[in-house]
Amino acid sequence: MRRAFSEQLAAAASASGVEVDPGWIRVERVPRGKPGHLGSPLPFKLAGAVGAPPPAVAADLASRIEVDMIPMAVEVTPSGGFVNLTLDLREFFSEVIGSARSGELGRGDPTGKTVVVEHTSVNPVHPLHVGSGRNAILGDSYARILRFLGHEVSARYLVNDSGRQPAVLAYGRSKVRRARPRGKPDHWYGLIYAAANIAFEMRREDLPEDRRRELEEALVDLRRRGGEVVEEVYSSILGDDDPESELTSLMRGYQEGRPDAKALFREVSESVMEGFVETLARLGVSHDAYDWESDLIWNGWVEEAARRIGEAGYLERDGEAAYVNMWRAIREREDVRRAFHLGEGDLERLEREGKLADVVPARFYLQRSDGTWLYTGTDVGYSVYKLEAVGADVVYNVIGSEQRLEQMQVRAGLALCGHDPDRLIHFSYEMVELVGAKMAGRLGRYVTVDEILDEAKKRVMEILGGRKGEVEAEDIAEAVAVGAVRYALVSVDPSKNVTFSWDRVLNLQANSGPFIQYAYTRAGGILRRAGGVPGDFDPGELKSEAEEDLLMRVAEFPSVVRSSADLMRPDLLAQYASDLAAAFNRYYETHRVLGSGGGVEAARLALVDAVRGALGSAMDLIGIPRLERM
RNA sequence: GGGCCCGUAGCUCAGUAAGGAUUAGAGCGGCGGCCUUCGGAGCCGCAGGCCGCGGGUUCGAGUCCCGCCGGGCCCGCCA
């Protein structure tokens, strides 16, 4: 309908001598007090070209538009410099309500496109913290959104088990072979990893004094949390003759598939992953597949990628180490320039200003001189795997903004393997900071997703008091906690850094997950007490401003879903859900539904059901659990 | 040093993608009401803003362009 309106506007414009692209025309909701329902400021744009003042242009355009060609439209009126469209609200509402109630509003037909969303992908060396939580929740929400729009979505987790970090953990683990994990495995291994990592860093000869102090502080905290095990890992690595080369040989052994290394690494990584899966399941985050980095190496995908880059003529060696000659590639190939988002002439400009090295490092290393693969190398292999083995048309990598350069390098690698780099898209988000300090997994300093969920749940239990049976209270508290945490992490624009605050995450009032859940249960409550919604109703009975406003918001749902997908902004849906919940609460305070009688009651029940449908869909897309009672 | 991102009430954030019909909106915190016929995890009101600063483009700029200031990130044979 909006499209039909745009097309009519474009046709009218062309009749008066100006060609415009219908997609370029803005159509928005008309503010209160102005005529019509949808309006466009197009006349302002055209005024210059036509040589007439905007109101005259508006009148001219309005007179040329064929109202009959626009579904559900009754009238077109000029209003100042705007052209406004009046809808047949009865027909419009009847359609919106119908599709909102069935949950189909905004859902896309199958597109036949396969889309990979890689998200979470935390190295299995310490528990999930708020930062990884943001990734998991953004990624999971985005996967849900794309699925809703009709794409075949495969959500995937890259288990990074072959790099230096897992090797540090495995090495630390080897120092306390007999110890049995206590508590949740990812938390226990997190302590070992941090202890080992600190030991490695402490041995560096050029360690600056302030860094040493920081490490010592972290160690004190670790000892307090982990006791003997921490101490043993730390002191035995400090006492080793040459832990660096042992680490290297361990890593090489694993990448080559040596049985002893394999047993050690897999034991460690698999236990940590068990902990992750448990936490992610609590959050309602799911993956269709876990791809192990080591498998990609053993199955030859990584080697194959390197081979193709070599075949293309851009793989060079520095001893055993292998790297891509990026400058030559970017000079010679348009697709590699595109991988770095460089347009026509950008390269020349960078070269002229001597800034090429600042934007594009000359060498992109795939392999170390000891023959082991770097993360960057396996990532190129993985990207090829996603396109060829998984069959993705497009891949979204949900990865922190600090990996922006690496992601462009991988895109370049993909181009050199013969694929269009634009099929790999970096869904970037900024980091979560703690108030006083930065989070540092390597030092064991983080706020974990588990403790946030537990704390949120505890607070909800307090509010629930004795109101519910114990089992029911548990379930409700868990669902509310999940809603609170997910909302807190999904509701901020991914491009902004967020400072972690307990107040924000544990907020149960307006502008929160629980606020949305509450509005949803209220709507459900009305419908439940009514014992069903009459099949027949007349939307003409919905006459008040609040009702019109509420329905217009429901009607906006499809375009919000579309925007959140196109812009990679799941937060738009969180905002939408919160606004719709608030509008519903206001409506609830001022309009009695049950007992309003006859046709009015039937229409209001249908409206409530429509709100419940749209709100429920929005909640599903950002993973806020629907609750019937709370 | 260079590149990318961010800078809106005391605090946490919407609004910037496609500049428009507002008087720039929420929440938290503060103050005051609704002392609950559909569930009060709610609703209503008050106080609180040179939209970082300075230029420019435009009929119109929080939104676009340029410069500056402040914060974050990247520039590893780490991930």
XYZ file of C-alpha atoms (C1' of nucleotides) in Angstrom:
709
model
C 0.000 0.000 0.000
C 2.830 2.318 0.872
C 4.499 1.151 -2.273
C 1.432 1.830 -4.350
C 1.304 5.315 -2.899
C 4.980 5.887 -3.720
C 4.444 4.658 -7.252
C 1.506 6.965 -7.726
C 3.571 9.860 -6.430
C 6.360 9.000 -8.823
C 3.936 8.766 -11.724
C 2.393 12.112 -10.788
C 5.845 13.662 -10.553
C 6.816 12.348 -13.954
C 3.584 13.738 -15.396
C 4.686 17.136 -14.213
C 8.082 16.624 -15.736
C 10.323 15.275 -12.977
C 11.485 11.663 -12.880
C 11.911 10.172 -9.419
C 12.531 6.659 -8.187
C 9.554 5.430 -6.123
C 11.957 3.766 -3.686
C 13.478 7.124 -2.921
C 10.207 8.730 -1.850
C 9.574 8.985 1.864
C 6.176 7.999 3.167
C 5.519 8.396 6.844
C 2.775 8.585 9.381
C 0.907 11.856 9.542
C 1.156 13.610 12.903
C -1.862 14.201 15.042
C -4.111 17.033 13.931
C -3.222 16.891 10.244
C -5.454 15.381 7.576
C -4.977 11.801 6.416
C -2.924 8.902 7.687
C 0.135 8.574 5.494
C 1.993 11.525 4.044
C 4.987 12.365 1.907
C 7.165 15.488 1.861
C 7.928 14.924 -1.813
C 6.693 18.392 -2.928
C 9.533 20.055 -0.990
C 12.029 18.082 -3.039
C 10.321 18.869 -6.292
C 9.694 22.533 -5.652
C 13.094 23.570 -6.947
C 12.965 21.468 -10.097
C 9.419 22.484 -11.006
C 9.894 26.107 -10.124
C 6.824 26.392 -7.911
C 6.318 26.690 -4.150
C 5.807 23.393 -2.273
C 2.060 23.871 -1.533
C 1.340 24.415 -5.227
C 3.367 21.346 -6.127
C 1.487 19.365 -3.484
C -1.854 20.422 -4.916
C -0.706 19.571 -8.404
C 0.572 16.120 -7.414
C -2.532 15.373 -5.392
C -4.758 16.150 -8.362
C -2.847 13.748 -10.587
C -2.923 10.748 -8.285
C -5.408 7.992 -9.049
C -6.754 7.005 -5.674
C -8.311 3.843 -7.048
C -4.872 2.457 -7.772
C -3.944 2.481 -4.100
C -5.461 -0.284 -2.002
C -7.560 0.816 0.955
C -7.178 4.496 0.065
C -10.118 6.868 -0.053
C -8.670 10.299 -0.597
C -5.513 12.231 -1.407
C -5.134 15.726 -0.013
C -2.426 18.352 -0.190
C -1.490 19.703 3.233
C 1.039 22.489 3.267
C 3.983 21.056 1.407
C 2.896 17.488 1.990
C 0.727 15.109 0.034
C -1.387 13.054 2.386
C -3.333 9.887 1.929
C -6.497 9.063 3.830
C -7.148 5.378 4.366
C -10.339 3.454 4.746
C -9.566 2.665 8.347
C -12.223 0.035 8.632
C -10.733 -1.987 5.828
C -7.156 -1.269 6.858
C -7.684 -2.208 10.483
C -9.571 -5.311 9.589
C -6.626 -6.492 7.538
C -3.984 -5.534 10.117
C -5.906 -7.105 12.970
C -6.486 -10.273 11.031
C -2.869 -10.858 10.214
C -1.536 -9.686 13.589
C -3.771 -12.112 15.425
C -2.523 -15.051 13.415
C 1.080 -14.077 14.065
C 1.671 -13.735 10.350
C 1.987 -9.951 10.270
C 5.380 -9.077 8.838
C 6.422 -12.651 8.173
C 8.173 -13.123 4.860
C 7.479 -15.801 2.300
C 10.284 -18.313 1.797
C 13.070 -16.617 -0.133
C 14.970 -19.753 -1.018
C 18.119 -18.050 0.218
C 20.452 -19.744 2.660
C 22.021 -17.407 5.170
C 24.694 -18.270 7.690
C 24.812 -16.250 10.887
C 27.958 -17.005 12.814
C 27.732 -15.755 16.353
C 28.993 -16.211 19.907
C 32.134 -18.153 18.865
C 33.836 -17.408 22.175
C 37.144 -19.183 22.650
C 36.482 -22.086 24.987
C 38.901 -20.915 27.649
C 36.763 -19.057 30.169
C 33.050 -18.608 30.936
C 30.750 -16.417 28.873
C 30.889 -12.875 30.169
C 28.621 -9.910 29.431
C 30.591 -9.040 26.314
C 30.112 -12.501 24.832
C 26.545 -12.292 26.063
C 25.967 -9.255 23.895
C 27.334 -11.142 20.909
C 25.208 -14.220 21.556
C 22.031 -12.220 22.051
C 22.549 -9.938 19.057
C 23.457 -12.881 16.855
C 20.615 -15.069 18.014
C 18.116 -12.241 17.581
C 19.411 -11.485 14.126
C 19.154 -15.133 13.114
C 15.548 -15.169 14.331
C 14.761 -12.003 12.372
C 16.197 -13.348 9.127
C 14.329 -16.606 9.620
C 11.084 -14.696 10.171
C 11.680 -12.913 6.886
C 11.757 -16.210 5.079
C 15.441 -17.031 4.769
C 16.840 -20.467 5.426
C 19.107 -19.598 8.356
C 21.948 -21.629 9.758
C 23.241 -20.239 13.046
C 26.783 -21.457 13.573
C 29.376 -21.325 16.304
C 33.074 -21.509 15.479
C 34.787 -23.399 18.268
C 38.206 -21.887 18.296
C 40.116 -24.749 19.842
C 43.367 -24.710 17.894
C 45.000 -21.403 18.624
C 47.340 -20.132 21.237
C 44.688 -19.393 23.841
C 43.292 -22.933 24.009
C 46.863 -24.169 24.015
C 47.597 -22.060 27.076
C 44.589 -23.578 28.795
C 45.517 -27.110 27.757
C 49.034 -26.537 28.984
C 47.742 -25.209 32.292
C 45.463 -28.201 32.566
C 48.393 -30.548 32.036
C 49.937 -29.137 35.218
C 47.022 -30.310 37.335
C 46.229 -33.584 35.665
C 44.647 -35.206 38.707
C 42.383 -32.350 39.720
C 38.685 -32.840 39.055
C 36.706 -29.853 37.813
C 34.640 -28.344 40.592
C 31.368 -26.590 39.836
C 30.492 -25.529 36.324
C 33.334 -26.609 34.008
C 33.705 -23.338 32.103
C 34.117 -21.422 35.356
C 36.671 -23.860 36.708
C 38.693 -23.889 33.501
C 38.494 -20.128 33.363
C 40.568 -19.983 36.538
C 43.146 -22.360 35.177
C 43.383 -20.441 31.941
C 43.898 -17.128 33.693
C 46.502 -18.607 36.039
C 48.423 -20.103 33.130
C 48.144 -16.974 31.079
C 49.436 -14.782 33.873
C 52.353 -17.142 34.408
C 53.296 -16.888 30.741
C 53.137 -13.151 30.816
C 55.076 -12.874 34.062
C 57.998 -14.664 32.461
C 58.455 -12.015 29.823
C 61.654 -10.154 30.398
C 60.466 -6.814 29.060
C 57.384 -6.750 31.302
C 56.583 -3.152 32.284
C 56.246 -2.495 35.993
C 52.631 -1.342 35.945
C 51.593 -4.386 33.964
C 53.351 -6.587 36.525
C 51.364 -4.970 39.289
C 48.147 -5.513 37.384
C 48.985 -9.179 36.899
C 49.794 -9.567 40.584
C 46.494 -8.038 41.582
C 44.629 -10.338 39.238
C 46.517 -13.283 40.681
C 45.521 -12.425 44.249
C 41.910 -12.454 43.180
C 42.350 -15.736 41.318
C 43.931 -17.428 44.302
C 41.024 -16.336 46.424
C 38.573 -17.844 43.948
C 40.469 -20.941 42.911
C 42.819 -21.851 45.757
C 45.374 -24.606 45.282
C 44.694 -25.386 41.666
C 45.459 -21.829 40.660
C 48.599 -21.820 42.727
C 49.808 -25.084 41.267
C 49.248 -24.084 37.663
C 50.881 -20.735 38.195
C 53.958 -21.843 40.065
C 54.684 -24.874 37.955
C 54.653 -22.824 34.744
C 56.879 -20.236 36.382
C 59.286 -23.073 37.230
C 59.328 -24.585 33.741
C 62.505 -24.432 31.689
C 60.966 -23.411 28.417
C 57.175 -23.302 28.483
C 57.001 -21.341 25.230
C 58.400 -24.116 23.125
C 56.348 -26.700 24.966
C 53.308 -24.624 24.156
C 54.276 -24.484 20.510
C 54.830 -28.185 20.269
C 51.515 -28.814 21.981
C 49.735 -26.579 19.498
C 51.490 -28.139 16.551
C 50.736 -31.604 17.878
C 47.067 -30.750 18.043
C 46.859 -29.229 14.612
C 48.624 -32.314 13.233
C 46.163 -34.522 15.066
C 48.662 -36.231 17.382
C 46.643 -38.493 19.733
C 48.048 -37.286 23.071
C 47.540 -33.608 22.183
C 44.128 -34.389 20.775
C 43.027 -36.094 23.987
C 44.160 -33.175 26.123
C 42.743 -30.363 23.958
C 39.442 -32.049 23.305
C 38.892 -32.902 26.953
C 39.425 -29.278 27.905
C 37.508 -27.654 25.043
C 34.614 -30.050 25.233
C 34.109 -29.490 28.953
C 34.155 -25.741 28.546
C 31.728 -26.025 25.643
C 29.375 -28.058 27.831
C 29.266 -25.131 30.199
C 28.607 -22.725 27.317
C 25.775 -24.776 25.921
C 24.124 -24.840 29.329
C 24.315 -21.068 29.697
C 23.229 -20.388 26.126
C 20.261 -22.705 26.547
C 19.177 -20.692 29.584
C 19.291 -17.554 27.457
C 17.293 -19.207 24.727
C 20.233 -18.912 22.349
C 20.669 -21.814 20.001
C 23.012 -22.812 17.209
C 22.332 -25.166 14.346
C 25.935 -26.303 14.273
C 29.219 -26.089 16.116
C 32.124 -25.981 13.718
C 35.416 -26.968 15.284
C 38.418 -25.091 14.026
C 40.531 -28.221 14.394
C 38.137 -30.153 12.136
C 38.474 -27.476 9.483
C 42.218 -27.949 9.624
C 42.123 -31.748 9.647
C 39.567 -31.912 6.843
C 41.730 -29.773 4.617
C 39.525 -26.689 4.262
C 42.195 -24.377 5.571
C 44.895 -25.834 3.374
C 42.596 -25.675 0.378
C 41.999 -21.974 0.928
C 45.730 -21.322 1.131
C 46.284 -23.394 -1.982
C 43.803 -21.313 -3.951
C 45.333 -18.081 -2.817
C 48.666 -19.503 -3.936
C 47.191 -20.476 -7.262
C 45.892 -16.952 -7.698
C 49.490 -15.891 -7.179
C 49.325 -13.963 -3.921
C 50.639 -16.398 -1.322
C 54.207 -15.761 -0.260
C 56.505 -17.233 2.333
C 58.824 -15.906 4.940
C 60.612 -19.076 5.923
C 57.791 -21.492 6.813
C 55.380 -18.689 7.559
C 52.785 -17.954 4.876
C 51.137 -14.648 4.150
C 49.087 -12.916 1.493
C 50.820 -10.140 -0.391
C 48.028 -7.722 0.285
C 49.404 -4.663 -1.457
C 49.873 -6.450 -4.713
C 46.448 -8.019 -4.407
C 44.752 -4.747 -3.678
C 46.511 -2.987 -6.528
C 45.701 -5.669 -9.040
C 42.225 -6.759 -8.071
C 38.987 -4.865 -7.871
C 37.354 -7.511 -5.676
C 40.106 -7.178 -3.080
C 39.638 -3.411 -3.009
C 35.956 -4.037 -2.474
C 36.828 -6.404 0.376
C 38.340 -3.371 2.090
C 35.377 -1.170 1.181
C 37.534 0.926 -1.106
C 35.716 2.558 -3.973
C 36.831 3.942 -7.288
C 39.844 6.173 -6.750
C 40.267 5.440 -3.044
C 43.379 3.376 -3.635
C 45.014 6.099 -5.710
C 44.241 8.627 -3.027
C 45.694 6.434 -0.271
C 48.852 5.817 -2.281
C 49.235 9.481 -3.078
C 48.849 10.456 0.555
C 51.129 7.632 1.660
C 48.403 6.162 3.844
C 47.985 2.748 2.289
C 49.931 1.067 5.075
C 47.636 2.617 7.658
C 44.555 1.095 6.088
C 45.896 -2.119 4.618
C 48.805 -3.941 6.271
C 51.215 -5.170 3.595
C 51.154 -8.753 4.794
C 48.233 -10.832 5.935
C 49.635 -13.841 7.761
C 47.849 -17.171 7.550
C 50.445 -19.517 8.970
C 53.210 -19.267 11.577
C 56.806 -20.134 10.859
C 56.358 -23.274 12.969
C 53.771 -24.415 10.460
C 50.697 -23.943 12.666
C 47.722 -22.049 11.344
C 46.776 -18.670 12.678
C 43.184 -17.804 13.443
C 43.209 -15.579 10.391
C 44.190 -18.516 8.229
C 41.570 -20.873 9.577
C 38.996 -18.111 9.272
C 39.532 -17.867 5.524
C 39.149 -21.629 5.266
C 36.029 -21.429 7.407
C 34.528 -18.748 5.180
C 35.034 -20.924 2.116
C 33.474 -23.788 4.067
C 30.392 -21.719 4.898
C 29.833 -20.840 1.273
C 30.674 -24.188 -0.294
C 29.890 -26.879 2.256
C 27.017 -25.194 4.062
C 25.793 -23.653 0.818
C 25.337 -20.129 2.126
C 24.344 -17.375 -0.253
C 25.301 -14.800 2.351
C 27.255 -15.030 5.590
C 26.913 -12.678 8.534
C 29.708 -12.775 11.075
C 28.633 -11.319 14.396
C 31.985 -10.191 15.706
C 33.219 -7.267 17.795
C 34.204 -4.060 16.059
C 37.811 -4.536 17.148
C 38.026 -7.262 14.523
C 37.069 -4.952 11.721
C 40.440 -5.134 10.027
C 40.641 -8.900 10.379
C 37.193 -9.247 8.823
C 38.222 -7.174 5.828
C 41.333 -9.306 5.462
C 39.219 -12.449 5.511
C 36.957 -10.920 2.871
C 40.033 -10.326 0.776
C 41.120 -13.924 1.344
C 37.698 -15.071 0.200
C 38.007 -12.977 -2.946
C 41.332 -14.604 -3.735
C 39.674 -17.993 -3.282
C 37.326 -17.040 -6.071
C 34.305 -15.770 -4.169
C 32.578 -12.420 -4.111
C 33.762 -10.789 -0.859
C 30.422 -9.051 -0.446
C 28.889 -12.388 0.421
C 30.672 -12.103 3.781
C 29.251 -9.352 5.960
C 30.675 -8.212 9.259
C 27.872 -7.604 11.765
C 29.862 -5.379 14.052
C 29.092 -4.350 17.599
C 30.961 -2.400 20.261
C 32.192 -3.780 23.520
C 30.702 -3.924 26.976
C 32.766 -2.170 29.606
C 32.771 -2.469 33.356
C 32.554 0.708 35.383
C 35.886 0.693 37.113
C 37.918 -1.660 34.989
C 37.964 -3.235 31.592
C 36.976 -6.814 31.317
C 39.867 -9.110 30.634
C 39.264 -12.797 30.121
C 42.980 -13.408 30.103
C 43.207 -12.119 33.645
C 40.072 -13.831 34.851
C 38.373 -10.491 35.278
C 34.793 -10.553 34.037
C 31.133 -10.505 34.977
C 29.695 -13.789 33.783
C 26.361 -14.353 32.113
C 25.607 -17.024 34.707
C 25.974 -14.697 37.661
C 23.871 -12.020 35.974
C 21.073 -14.501 35.312
C 21.257 -15.824 38.862
C 21.174 -12.389 40.403
C 18.270 -11.291 38.212
C 16.378 -14.430 39.083
C 16.953 -13.857 42.789
C 15.494 -10.370 42.581
C 12.441 -11.600 40.731
C 11.886 -14.301 43.335
C 11.884 -11.606 45.998
C 9.206 -9.663 44.155
C 7.146 -12.778 43.641
C 7.327 -13.405 47.375
C 4.817 -16.085 48.306
C 2.432 -15.208 45.510
C 2.987 -18.379 43.550
C 3.629 -22.016 44.148
C 7.313 -22.754 44.382
C 7.708 -24.606 41.116
C 5.744 -22.028 39.178
C 7.663 -19.179 40.818
C 10.957 -20.743 39.773
C 9.905 -20.985 36.158
C 8.507 -17.496 36.077
C 11.551 -15.997 37.740
C 13.841 -17.709 35.266
C 11.848 -16.470 32.278
C 11.665 -12.937 33.643
C 15.395 -12.947 34.344
C 16.088 -14.049 30.788
C 13.775 -11.335 29.469
C 15.511 -8.706 31.567
C 19.016 -9.730 30.539
C 18.231 -10.148 26.867
C 16.449 -6.833 26.670
C 19.266 -5.019 28.421
C 21.791 -6.351 25.929
C 19.744 -6.164 22.750
C 18.142 -2.757 23.247
C 21.222 -0.647 22.617
C 22.426 0.276 19.159
C 25.191 -2.254 18.380
C 27.500 0.526 17.216
C 27.647 2.051 20.683
C 29.700 0.806 23.552
C 27.711 0.050 26.631
C 28.812 0.299 30.207
C 27.657 -2.643 32.198
C 25.496 -1.701 35.143
C 23.536 -3.964 37.437
C 20.805 -1.339 37.645
C 20.273 -1.491 33.955
C 20.222 -5.251 33.643
C 18.095 -5.788 36.742
C 15.567 -3.097 35.861
C 12.118 -4.672 36.043
C 10.178 -1.487 35.402
C 9.369 0.438 32.263
C 11.825 0.169 29.386
C 12.786 -3.368 30.284
C 12.116 -6.937 29.262
C 9.773 -7.591 32.187
C 7.776 -4.463 31.327
C 7.116 -5.938 27.898
C 6.342 -9.347 29.341
C 3.919 -7.734 31.742
C 1.975 -5.960 29.012
C 1.812 -9.241 27.126
C 0.389 -11.152 30.082
C -2.128 -8.384 30.712
C -3.406 -8.690 27.165
C -3.512 -12.439 27.577
C -5.377 -12.039 30.853
C -8.172 -10.101 29.229
C -8.563 -12.636 26.450
C -8.501 -15.498 28.903
C -11.235 -13.991 31.024
C -13.285 -13.215 27.962
C -13.084 -16.880 27.084
C -12.174 -16.248 23.481
C -12.554 -13.610 20.825
C -15.681 -13.396 18.699
C -14.920 -14.269 15.094
C -17.001 -11.389 13.881
C -16.245 -7.797 14.716
C -16.506 -4.372 13.185
C -13.258 -2.374 13.267
C -15.434 0.699 12.815
C -16.195 0.423 16.523
C -12.618 1.410 17.330
C -13.060 5.138 17.302
C -10.860 6.669 19.965
C -7.503 8.258 19.311
C -5.800 5.754 21.581
C -7.259 2.890 19.601
C -6.225 4.362 16.307
C -2.741 5.009 17.649
C -2.418 1.500 18.998
C -3.460 -0.022 15.697
C -1.154 2.197 13.695
C 1.695 0.966 15.860
C 0.698 -2.622 15.267
C 0.626 -1.877 11.553
C 4.193 -0.591 11.668
C 5.581 -3.922 12.799
C 6.492 -5.250 9.319
C 8.541 -2.205 8.406
C 10.373 -2.359 11.747
C 11.309 -5.979 11.126
C 12.503 -5.057 7.654
C 14.623 -2.180 8.925
C 16.157 -4.174 11.721
C 17.226 -6.791 9.175
C 18.536 -4.329 6.577
C 20.403 -2.195 9.073
C 21.577 -5.046 11.307
C 19.824 -3.337 14.203
C 17.887 -5.793 16.388
C 17.615 -2.964 18.903
C 14.935 -1.382 16.706
C 12.670 -4.313 17.535
C 13.402 -3.993 21.235
C 12.450 -0.344 21.030
C 9.340 -1.237 19.093
C 8.223 -3.830 21.616
C 8.789 -1.421 24.464
C 6.803 1.351 22.737
C 3.955 -0.983 21.865
C 3.833 -2.274 25.437
C 3.703 1.282 26.773
C 0.947 2.227 24.321
C -1.008 -0.821 25.367
C -0.610 0.000 29.064
C -1.947 3.497 28.435
C -4.860 2.063 26.514
C -5.494 -0.391 29.297
C -5.796 2.404 31.857
C -8.306 4.371 29.829
C -10.402 1.821 27.983
C -12.449 -0.871 29.561
C -12.627 -3.951 27.375
C -14.622 -6.552 29.273
C -18.170 -5.455 29.817
C -17.990 -2.650 27.261
C -20.720 -4.607 25.558
C -21.806 -5.770 22.155
C -19.941 -4.644 19.067
C -17.531 -2.427 20.969
C -16.423 -5.275 23.171
C -15.941 -7.597 20.215
C -13.838 -5.032 18.385
C -11.769 -4.242 21.472
C -11.114 -7.893 22.116
C -9.897 -8.235 18.550
C -7.658 -5.207 19.045
C -6.185 -6.650 22.237
C -5.592 -9.918 20.429
C -3.860 -8.078 17.596
C -1.587 -6.253 20.046
C -0.813 -9.530 21.725
C 0.038 -11.051 18.346
C 2.375 -8.264 17.225
C 3.960 -7.885 20.645
C 4.434 -11.621 20.869
C 6.119 -11.736 17.462
C 8.439 -8.888 18.417
C 9.281 -10.684 21.666
C 10.008 -13.896 19.812
C 12.392 -12.097 17.493
C 14.497 -10.687 20.309
C 14.087 -13.764 22.467
C 12.077 -12.355 25.346
C 10.056 -15.287 26.672
C 6.300 -14.977 26.412
C 4.620 -15.564 29.751
C 0.938 -16.205 30.339
C 1.246 -15.388 34.049
C 3.859 -13.596 36.036
C 50.928 9.365 13.972
C 47.003 7.233 10.612
C 42.196 4.689 10.043
C 37.180 3.379 11.870
C 33.241 4.284 15.553
C 30.794 7.174 19.383
C 29.591 12.247 21.953
C 21.435 14.075 23.048
C 18.440 15.809 30.574
C 22.354 14.151 37.032
C 22.714 8.696 35.122
C 21.380 4.862 31.147
C 19.569 5.350 26.333
C 15.758 6.388 21.740
C 15.500 9.814 17.651
C 20.675 10.426 12.793
C 19.753 4.792 7.584
C 15.923 7.914 3.259
C 17.003 16.305 6.471
C 10.520 17.993 7.134
C 4.695 19.129 9.718
C 7.618 19.054 17.851
C 7.181 22.386 21.449
C 13.888 17.063 20.846
C 11.436 11.831 23.575
C 11.748 7.398 27.206
C 13.575 4.914 31.616
C 16.313 5.343 36.317
C 16.948 8.787 40.307
C 13.979 13.363 42.788
C 9.067 15.589 43.976
C 3.511 15.132 43.711
C -1.000 12.455 42.377
C -4.190 7.712 40.786
C -5.283 4.650 47.611
C -6.335 -0.491 42.041
C -14.337 -2.983 38.545
C -10.132 -6.468 32.739
C -3.266 -8.281 37.053
C -0.239 -1.476 40.412
C 6.089 -5.359 37.456
C 0.866 -0.266 35.855
C -0.978 5.002 34.767
C -0.898 10.667 35.202
C 1.745 15.242 36.468
C 6.218 18.504 37.987
C 11.445 19.657 37.902
C 15.652 18.760 34.610
C 18.478 19.850 27.401
C 23.065 26.226 23.849
C 21.315 17.695 20.791
C 30.375 18.226 22.551
C 32.269 23.228 20.156
C 32.749 26.338 15.614
C 31.720 27.083 10.580
C 28.988 25.613 5.980
C 24.903 23.567 2.586
C 19.338 24.169 2.628
C 12.970 27.078 2.318
C 14.179 23.806 6.729
C 19.834 20.516 10.323
C 20.067 16.544 16.507
C 20.011 14.371 11.315
C 24.200 16.172 5.550
C 29.548 18.515 4.692
C 34.277 20.669 6.780
C 37.364 21.822 11.041
C 38.304 21.287 16.244
C 37.707 19.003 21.242
C 36.616 14.552 24.275
C 36.066 8.978 24.686
C 36.521 3.847 22.525
C 38.731 0.433 19.111
C 42.361 -1.133 15.379
C 47.260 -0.705 13.030
C 50.757 -8.728 16.174
C 53.807 -15.072 12.905
C 47.177 -12.900 19.613
C 42.025 -13.783 18.828
